[in-house]
XYZ file of C-alpha atoms in Angstrom:
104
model
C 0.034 21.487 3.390
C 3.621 19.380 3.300
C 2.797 16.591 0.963
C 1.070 13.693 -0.426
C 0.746 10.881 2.160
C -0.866 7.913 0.683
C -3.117 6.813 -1.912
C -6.461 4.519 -1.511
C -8.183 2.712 -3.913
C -11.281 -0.315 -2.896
C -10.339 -3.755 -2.993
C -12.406 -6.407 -2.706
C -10.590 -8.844 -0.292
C -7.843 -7.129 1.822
C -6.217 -9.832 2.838
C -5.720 -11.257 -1.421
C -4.839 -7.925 -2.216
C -2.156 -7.480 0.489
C -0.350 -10.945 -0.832
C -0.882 -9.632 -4.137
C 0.779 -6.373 -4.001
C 3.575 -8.288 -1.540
C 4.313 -11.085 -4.336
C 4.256 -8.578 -7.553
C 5.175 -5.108 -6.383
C 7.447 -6.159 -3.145
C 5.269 -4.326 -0.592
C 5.676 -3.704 2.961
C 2.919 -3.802 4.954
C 2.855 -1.407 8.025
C -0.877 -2.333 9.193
C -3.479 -5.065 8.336
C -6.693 -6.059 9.724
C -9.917 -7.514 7.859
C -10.996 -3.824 6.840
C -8.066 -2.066 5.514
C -4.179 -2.196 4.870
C -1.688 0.087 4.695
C 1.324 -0.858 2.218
C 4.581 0.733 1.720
C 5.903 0.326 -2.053
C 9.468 1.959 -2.994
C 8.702 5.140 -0.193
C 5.112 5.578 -1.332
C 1.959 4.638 1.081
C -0.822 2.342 -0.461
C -3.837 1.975 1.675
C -6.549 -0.954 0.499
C -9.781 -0.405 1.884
C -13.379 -1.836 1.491
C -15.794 0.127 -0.262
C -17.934 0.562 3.040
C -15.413 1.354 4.794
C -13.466 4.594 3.317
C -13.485 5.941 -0.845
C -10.970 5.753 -2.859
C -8.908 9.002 -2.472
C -5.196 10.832 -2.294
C -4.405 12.153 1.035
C -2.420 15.043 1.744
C -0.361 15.238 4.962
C -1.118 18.376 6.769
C 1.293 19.815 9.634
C -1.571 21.371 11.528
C -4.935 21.279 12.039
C -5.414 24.610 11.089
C -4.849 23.706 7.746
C -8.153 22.027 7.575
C -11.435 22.756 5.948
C -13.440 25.068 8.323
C -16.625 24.194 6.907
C -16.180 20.187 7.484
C -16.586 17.731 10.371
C -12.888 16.697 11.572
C -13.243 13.095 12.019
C -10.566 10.763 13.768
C -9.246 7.023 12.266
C -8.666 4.086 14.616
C -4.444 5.205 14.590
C -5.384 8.448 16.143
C -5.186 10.659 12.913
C -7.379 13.357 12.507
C -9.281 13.693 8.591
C -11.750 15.500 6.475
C -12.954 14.366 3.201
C -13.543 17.228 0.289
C -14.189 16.226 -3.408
C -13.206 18.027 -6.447
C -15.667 19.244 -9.356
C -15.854 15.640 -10.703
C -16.437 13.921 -7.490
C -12.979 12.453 -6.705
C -12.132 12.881 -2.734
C -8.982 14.169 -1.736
C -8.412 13.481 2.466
C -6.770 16.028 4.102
C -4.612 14.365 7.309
C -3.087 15.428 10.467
C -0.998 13.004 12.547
C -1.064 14.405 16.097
C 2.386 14.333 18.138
C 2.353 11.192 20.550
C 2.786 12.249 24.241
C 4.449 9.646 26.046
């Protein structure tokens, strides 16, 4: 494991929570469609999501995929980033993330 590489929490409108966190908190946004956000505040990563759509969770950035969970589905998000989900004793999730090399 290398480090933390984002934070999520639910929102209930993506697109007034992306102009909120732009107007008070000076965010960047580095993706945006109606289901989730990604934001970029002072070097740390802020994704917004919808509650049906991901929980709220810290993500750590793996360096390779045999750093995952063997006992858990590997599932794969829209930018081509490979995740599994664990929670802790109280139910919190914690994503574990692997951003493949791009081939060009």
């Amino acid at each position: 494991m290398n480090r933390l590489d984002h934070v999520a929490i639910q929102v209930s409108n993506i697109s007034k929570s992306v102009e909120w966190y732009k107007n008070n908190l000076n965010a960047r946004v580095t993706y945006c469609d109606e289901t989730w956000a990604m934001l970029e505040i002072a070097d740390i990563k802020l994704a917004l999501t919808l509650p049906e759509q991901h929980p709220a969770h810290w993500a750590i950035k793996i360096t390779d995929p045999k750093y995952f969970p063997t006992d858990k589905k590997i599932g794969r998000h829209r930018d081509g980033s490979q995740f599994v989900y664990i929670q802790d004793p109280d139910g919190n999730y914690v994503e574990y993330v692997y951003y493949p090399e791009k081939t060009n």
